[in-house]
Amino acid sequence: MSIAPATPHASAPAVRLRVPTDEDALTWHRVFDDPEVMEFFGGRRADFSVYEELTARQRRHDAELGYCLWTVLDEKDAVLGFTGAQPWPHTHYGPVGATEIGWRLGRAAWGRGYASAAARITLERLRAAEVGEVVAMIHSRNGRSMAVAERLGMRRAESYDTPRGQEAVCFRLEL
């Protein structure tokens, strides 16, 4: 399933979102095999099995909820990473019960507007699914992701200590 691109913002790149495939597990594994990409996600590469489970879970979310973490494709259909939303996955900290919007792109796609463009499409899809509010949990030192959240109109709310002892800032947006 593809989601049509949103109305482009000034100089926004063309992106397309699709429900992750089995093949995307391997592609995400390769695209995210970069210490800079993983800096705020434990700092090291995740095993391939993590992405197999993640893509399968996202297909279930899309089927059951109408949204998920979608694979982001550029104008040449190259996989850049993922952007989308899912239920907050933790029950012991953070915005339990919330719908979390998120993005993770490979290093080659950084600084080009892809995350913001894909996140705008995500917000349109979430509004269509009648989601009332989204959160974005962002590591307190991740200035790039905070800038994306702010471009989306999200506001800084509370902060949480993660199980790893790091601070995460929760951004919120009513839809």
PDB file of C-alpha atoms in Angstrom:
ATOM      1  CA  MET A   1       0.000   0.000   0.000  1.00  0.00           C
ATOM      2  CA  SER A   2       1.325   3.440  -0.904  1.00  0.00           C
ATOM      3  CA  ILE A   3       0.325   6.727   0.552  1.00  0.00           C
ATOM      4  CA  ALA A   4       0.215   9.625  -1.822  1.00  0.00           C
ATOM      5  CA  PRO A   5       2.653  12.443  -1.146  1.00  0.00           C
ATOM      6  CA  ALA A   6       1.343  15.386   0.826  1.00  0.00           C
ATOM      7  CA  THR A   7       0.999  18.809  -0.702  1.00  0.00           C
ATOM      8  CA  PRO A   8       4.645  19.829  -0.889  1.00  0.00           C
ATOM      9  CA  HIS A   9       5.981  22.603   1.295  1.00  0.00           C
ATOM     10  CA  ALA A  10       8.474  25.023  -0.180  1.00  0.00           C
ATOM     11  CA  SER A  11      11.403  22.996  -1.494  1.00  0.00           C
ATOM     12  CA  ALA A  12      10.194  19.799   0.202  1.00  0.00           C
ATOM     13  CA  PRO A  13      11.555  16.692  -1.482  1.00  0.00           C
ATOM     14  CA  ALA A  14       9.242  14.151  -3.051  1.00  0.00           C
ATOM     15  CA  VAL A  15       8.771  11.135  -0.810  1.00  0.00           C
ATOM     16  CA  ARG A  16       6.518   8.125  -0.857  1.00  0.00           C
ATOM     17  CA  LEU A  17       5.556   5.933   2.069  1.00  0.00           C
ATOM     18  CA  ARG A  18       4.700   2.244   1.911  1.00  0.00           C
ATOM     19  CA  VAL A  19       3.915  -0.479   4.396  1.00  0.00           C
ATOM     20  CA  PRO A  20       7.219  -2.243   5.170  1.00  0.00           C
ATOM     21  CA  THR A  21       7.873  -5.467   3.298  1.00  0.00           C
ATOM     22  CA  ASP A  22       9.882  -8.497   4.373  1.00  0.00           C
ATOM     23  CA  GLU A  23      12.714  -7.178   2.186  1.00  0.00           C
ATOM     24  CA  ASP A  24      12.670  -3.865   4.054  1.00  0.00           C
ATOM     25  CA  ALA A  25      13.952  -5.621   7.165  1.00  0.00           C
ATOM     26  CA  LEU A  26      17.248  -6.265   5.385  1.00  0.00           C
ATOM     27  CA  THR A  27      17.301  -2.806   3.820  1.00  0.00           C
ATOM     28  CA  TRP A  28      16.659  -1.076   7.179  1.00  0.00           C
ATOM     29  CA  HIS A  29      19.368  -3.246   8.739  1.00  0.00           C
ATOM     30  CA  ARG A  30      21.837  -2.011   6.100  1.00  0.00           C
ATOM     31  CA  VAL A  31      20.702   1.643   6.049  1.00  0.00           C
ATOM     32  CA  PHE A  32      20.879   1.925   9.848  1.00  0.00           C
ATOM     33  CA  ASP A  33      24.265   0.187  10.150  1.00  0.00           C
ATOM     34  CA  ASP A  34      25.970   3.453  11.040  1.00  0.00           C
ATOM     35  CA  PRO A  35      27.065   4.596  14.513  1.00  0.00           C
ATOM     36  CA  GLU A  36      25.827   8.136  13.793  1.00  0.00           C
ATOM     37  CA  VAL A  37      22.365   6.898  12.816  1.00  0.00           C
ATOM     38  CA  MET A  38      22.194   4.712  15.926  1.00  0.00           C
ATOM     39  CA  GLU A  39      23.715   7.273  18.325  1.00  0.00           C
ATOM     40  CA  PHE A  40      20.413   7.905  20.119  1.00  0.00           C
ATOM     41  CA  PHE A  41      19.181   4.302  19.806  1.00  0.00           C
ATOM     42  CA  GLY A  42      21.792   2.509  21.867  1.00  0.00           C
ATOM     43  CA  GLY A  43      24.766   3.517  19.743  1.00  0.00           C
ATOM     44  CA  ARG A  44      25.228   0.239  17.958  1.00  0.00           C
ATOM     45  CA  ARG A  45      23.788  -1.795  15.135  1.00  0.00           C
ATOM     46  CA  ALA A  46      20.680  -3.826  15.892  1.00  0.00           C
ATOM     47  CA  ASP A  47      20.570  -7.484  14.898  1.00  0.00           C
ATOM     48  CA  PHE A  48      18.757  -8.357  11.677  1.00  0.00           C
ATOM     49  CA  SER A  49      16.111 -10.187  13.729  1.00  0.00           C
ATOM     50  CA  VAL A  50      15.143  -6.867  15.349  1.00  0.00           C
ATOM     51  CA  TYR A  51      14.202  -5.474  11.940  1.00  0.00           C
ATOM     52  CA  GLU A  52      12.402  -8.672  10.939  1.00  0.00           C
ATOM     53  CA  GLU A  53      10.212  -8.336  14.045  1.00  0.00           C
ATOM     54  CA  LEU A  54       9.833  -4.568  13.596  1.00  0.00           C
ATOM     55  CA  THR A  55       8.660  -4.780   9.977  1.00  0.00           C
ATOM     56  CA  ALA A  56       6.226  -7.601  10.844  1.00  0.00           C
ATOM     57  CA  ARG A  57       4.833  -5.564  13.757  1.00  0.00           C
ATOM     58  CA  GLN A  58       4.415  -2.528  11.496  1.00  0.00           C
ATOM     59  CA  ARG A  59       2.428  -4.548   8.958  1.00  0.00           C
ATOM     60  CA  ARG A  60       0.124  -5.617  11.812  1.00  0.00           C
ATOM     61  CA  HIS A  61      -0.220  -2.013  13.004  1.00  0.00           C
ATOM     62  CA  ASP A  62      -1.139  -0.843   9.507  1.00  0.00           C
ATOM     63  CA  ALA A  63      -3.748  -3.596   9.136  1.00  0.00           C
ATOM     64  CA  GLU A  64      -5.239  -3.042  12.591  1.00  0.00           C
ATOM     65  CA  LEU A  65      -4.809   0.713  13.130  1.00  0.00           C
ATOM     66  CA  GLY A  66      -4.442   2.206   9.656  1.00  0.00           C
ATOM     67  CA  TYR A  67      -0.960   3.524  10.414  1.00  0.00           C
ATOM     68  CA  CYS A  68       2.519   2.235  11.183  1.00  0.00           C
ATOM     69  CA  LEU A  69       6.183   3.073  10.731  1.00  0.00           C
ATOM     70  CA  TRP A  70       6.209   3.201   6.933  1.00  0.00           C
ATOM     71  CA  THR A  71       9.201   2.716   4.684  1.00  0.00           C
ATOM     72  CA  VAL A  72      10.271   6.072   3.199  1.00  0.00           C
ATOM     73  CA  LEU A  73      11.172   6.065  -0.489  1.00  0.00           C
ATOM     74  CA  ASP A  74      12.729   8.916  -2.430  1.00  0.00           C
ATOM     75  CA  GLU A  75      11.825  10.020  -5.959  1.00  0.00           C
ATOM     76  CA  LYS A  76      13.894   7.115  -7.387  1.00  0.00           C
ATOM     77  CA  ASP A  77      12.252   4.572  -5.026  1.00  0.00           C
ATOM     78  CA  ALA A  78      15.418   4.181  -2.955  1.00  0.00           C
ATOM     79  CA  VAL A  79      14.705   3.236   0.665  1.00  0.00           C
ATOM     80  CA  LEU A  80      15.760   6.062   2.990  1.00  0.00           C
ATOM     81  CA  GLY A  81      14.526   4.631   6.308  1.00  0.00           C
ATOM     82  CA  PHE A  82      11.171   4.855   8.052  1.00  0.00           C
ATOM     83  CA  THR A  83       8.709   7.462   9.240  1.00  0.00           C
ATOM     84  CA  GLY A  84       5.284   6.960  10.715  1.00  0.00           C
ATOM     85  CA  ALA A  85       3.497   6.284  13.965  1.00  0.00           C
ATOM     86  CA  GLN A  86       2.796   3.450  16.349  1.00  0.00           C
ATOM     87  CA  PRO A  87       1.415   2.983  19.833  1.00  0.00           C
ATOM     88  CA  TRP A  88       4.047   3.946  22.427  1.00  0.00           C
ATOM     89  CA  PRO A  89       5.754   0.579  22.941  1.00  0.00           C
ATOM     90  CA  HIS A  90       6.694   0.841  26.622  1.00  0.00           C
ATOM     91  CA  THR A  91       4.538   0.311  29.700  1.00  0.00           C
ATOM     92  CA  HIS A  92       7.039   1.275  32.400  1.00  0.00           C
ATOM     93  CA  TYR A  93       7.993   4.827  31.360  1.00  0.00           C
ATOM     94  CA  GLY A  94       7.178   7.584  28.933  1.00  0.00           C
ATOM     95  CA  PRO A  95       3.809   8.620  27.506  1.00  0.00           C
ATOM     96  CA  VAL A  96       2.104   5.280  28.136  1.00  0.00           C
ATOM     97  CA  GLY A  97      -0.995   4.844  25.960  1.00  0.00           C
ATOM     98  CA  ALA A  98       0.002   7.571  23.489  1.00  0.00           C
ATOM     99  CA  THR A  99       0.503   7.351  19.730  1.00  0.00           C
ATOM    100  CA  GLU A 100       4.128   8.083  18.933  1.00  0.00           C
ATOM    101  CA  ILE A 101       5.278   9.619  15.669  1.00  0.00           C
ATOM    102  CA  GLY A 102       8.855   8.886  14.718  1.00  0.00           C
ATOM    103  CA  TRP A 103      11.450   8.868  12.000  1.00  0.00           C
ATOM    104  CA  ARG A 104      14.816   7.267  11.372  1.00  0.00           C
ATOM    105  CA  LEU A 105      16.644   7.805   8.126  1.00  0.00           C
ATOM    106  CA  GLY A 106      19.997   6.619   6.855  1.00  0.00           C
ATOM    107  CA  ARG A 107      22.853   9.115   7.081  1.00  0.00           C
ATOM    108  CA  ALA A 108      22.813   9.842   3.318  1.00  0.00           C
ATOM    109  CA  ALA A 109      19.266  11.250   3.635  1.00  0.00           C
ATOM    110  CA  TRP A 110      19.961  13.656   6.519  1.00  0.00           C
ATOM    111  CA  GLY A 111      19.600  17.402   6.077  1.00  0.00           C
ATOM    112  CA  ARG A 112      17.516  17.214   2.899  1.00  0.00           C
ATOM    113  CA  GLY A 113      13.994  17.605   4.286  1.00  0.00           C
ATOM    114  CA  TYR A 114      12.964  13.975   3.866  1.00  0.00           C
ATOM    115  CA  ALA A 115      12.073  13.406   7.539  1.00  0.00           C
ATOM    116  CA  SER A 116       9.859  16.503   7.687  1.00  0.00           C
ATOM    117  CA  ALA A 117       8.175  15.739   4.356  1.00  0.00           C
ATOM    118  CA  ALA A 118       7.441  12.135   5.342  1.00  0.00           C
ATOM    119  CA  ALA A 119       6.290  13.153   8.837  1.00  0.00           C
ATOM    120  CA  ARG A 120       3.798  15.612   7.294  1.00  0.00           C
ATOM    121  CA  ILE A 121       2.322  12.757   5.256  1.00  0.00           C
ATOM    122  CA  THR A 122       2.155  10.731   8.478  1.00  0.00           C
ATOM    123  CA  LEU A 123       0.225  13.523  10.229  1.00  0.00           C
ATOM    124  CA  GLU A 124      -2.297  13.637   7.366  1.00  0.00           C
ATOM    125  CA  ARG A 125      -2.784   9.884   7.613  1.00  0.00           C
ATOM    126  CA  LEU A 126      -3.180  10.044  11.414  1.00  0.00           C
ATOM    127  CA  ARG A 127      -5.816  12.759  11.103  1.00  0.00           C
ATOM    128  CA  ALA A 128      -7.675  10.550   8.618  1.00  0.00           C
ATOM    129  CA  ALA A 129      -7.472   7.696  11.159  1.00  0.00           C
ATOM    130  CA  GLU A 130      -8.976  10.087  13.747  1.00  0.00           C
ATOM    131  CA  VAL A 131      -5.970  10.008  16.075  1.00  0.00           C
ATOM    132  CA  GLY A 132      -6.439  12.946  18.445  1.00  0.00           C
ATOM    133  CA  GLU A 133      -2.857  13.578  19.566  1.00  0.00           C
ATOM    134  CA  VAL A 134       0.659  12.392  18.819  1.00  0.00           C
ATOM    135  CA  VAL A 135       3.854  12.473  20.807  1.00  0.00           C
ATOM    136  CA  ALA A 136       7.485  12.310  19.743  1.00  0.00           C
ATOM    137  CA  MET A 137       9.991  11.038  22.290  1.00  0.00           C
ATOM    138  CA  ILE A 138      13.378  12.505  21.401  1.00  0.00           C
ATOM    139  CA  HIS A 139      16.752  12.110  23.114  1.00  0.00           C
ATOM    140  CA  SER A 140      17.591  15.431  24.779  1.00  0.00           C
ATOM    141  CA  ARG A 141      20.776  15.802  22.690  1.00  0.00           C
ATOM    142  CA  ASN A 142      19.160  14.980  19.334  1.00  0.00           C
ATOM    143  CA  GLY A 143      18.866  18.477  17.927  1.00  0.00           C
ATOM    144  CA  ARG A 144      18.069  17.279  14.386  1.00  0.00           C
ATOM    145  CA  SER A 145      14.991  15.342  15.508  1.00  0.00           C
ATOM    146  CA  MET A 146      13.874  18.172  17.777  1.00  0.00           C
ATOM    147  CA  ALA A 147      14.050  20.519  14.791  1.00  0.00           C
ATOM    148  CA  VAL A 148      11.824  18.145  12.773  1.00  0.00           C
ATOM    149  CA  ALA A 149       9.287  18.032  15.636  1.00  0.00           C
ATOM    150  CA  GLU A 150       9.251  21.825  15.846  1.00  0.00           C
ATOM    151  CA  ARG A 151       8.799  22.151  12.044  1.00  0.00           C
ATOM    152  CA  LEU A 152       5.740  19.919  12.420  1.00  0.00           C
ATOM    153  CA  GLY A 153       4.292  22.339  14.982  1.00  0.00           C
ATOM    154  CA  MET A 154       4.868  20.045  17.945  1.00  0.00           C
ATOM    155  CA  ARG A 155       5.399  21.625  21.356  1.00  0.00           C
ATOM    156  CA  ARG A 156       7.865  20.576  24.022  1.00  0.00           C
ATOM    157  CA  ALA A 157       6.058  19.032  26.955  1.00  0.00           C
ATOM    158  CA  GLU A 158       7.444  16.831  29.709  1.00  0.00           C
ATOM    159  CA  SER A 159      10.760  14.966  29.931  1.00  0.00           C
ATOM    160  CA  TYR A 160      11.425  11.390  30.989  1.00  0.00           C
ATOM    161  CA  ASP A 161      14.458   9.449  32.145  1.00  0.00           C
ATOM    162  CA  THR A 162      14.893   6.392  29.950  1.00  0.00           C
ATOM    163  CA  PRO A 163      15.834   2.961  31.299  1.00  0.00           C
ATOM    164  CA  ARG A 164      19.375   3.711  30.036  1.00  0.00           C
ATOM    165  CA  GLY A 165      19.512   6.774  32.304  1.00  0.00           C
ATOM    166  CA  GLN A 166      19.211   9.297  29.478  1.00  0.00           C
ATOM    167  CA  GLU A 167      16.781  12.185  29.227  1.00  0.00           C
ATOM    168  CA  ALA A 168      14.103  12.073  26.518  1.00  0.00           C
ATOM    169  CA  VAL A 169      11.978  15.098  25.718  1.00  0.00           C
ATOM    170  CA  CYS A 170       8.328  14.457  24.876  1.00  0.00           C
ATOM    171  CA  PHE A 171       6.899  16.691  22.151  1.00  0.00           C
ATOM    172  CA  ARG A 172       3.121  16.789  21.682  1.00  0.00           C
ATOM    173  CA  LEU A 173       0.737  17.811  18.913  1.00  0.00           C
ATOM    174  CA  GLU A 174      -3.040  17.802  18.912  1.00  0.00           C
ATOM    175  CA  LEU A 175      -4.429  16.764  15.546  1.00  0.00           C
TER     176      LEU A 175
END
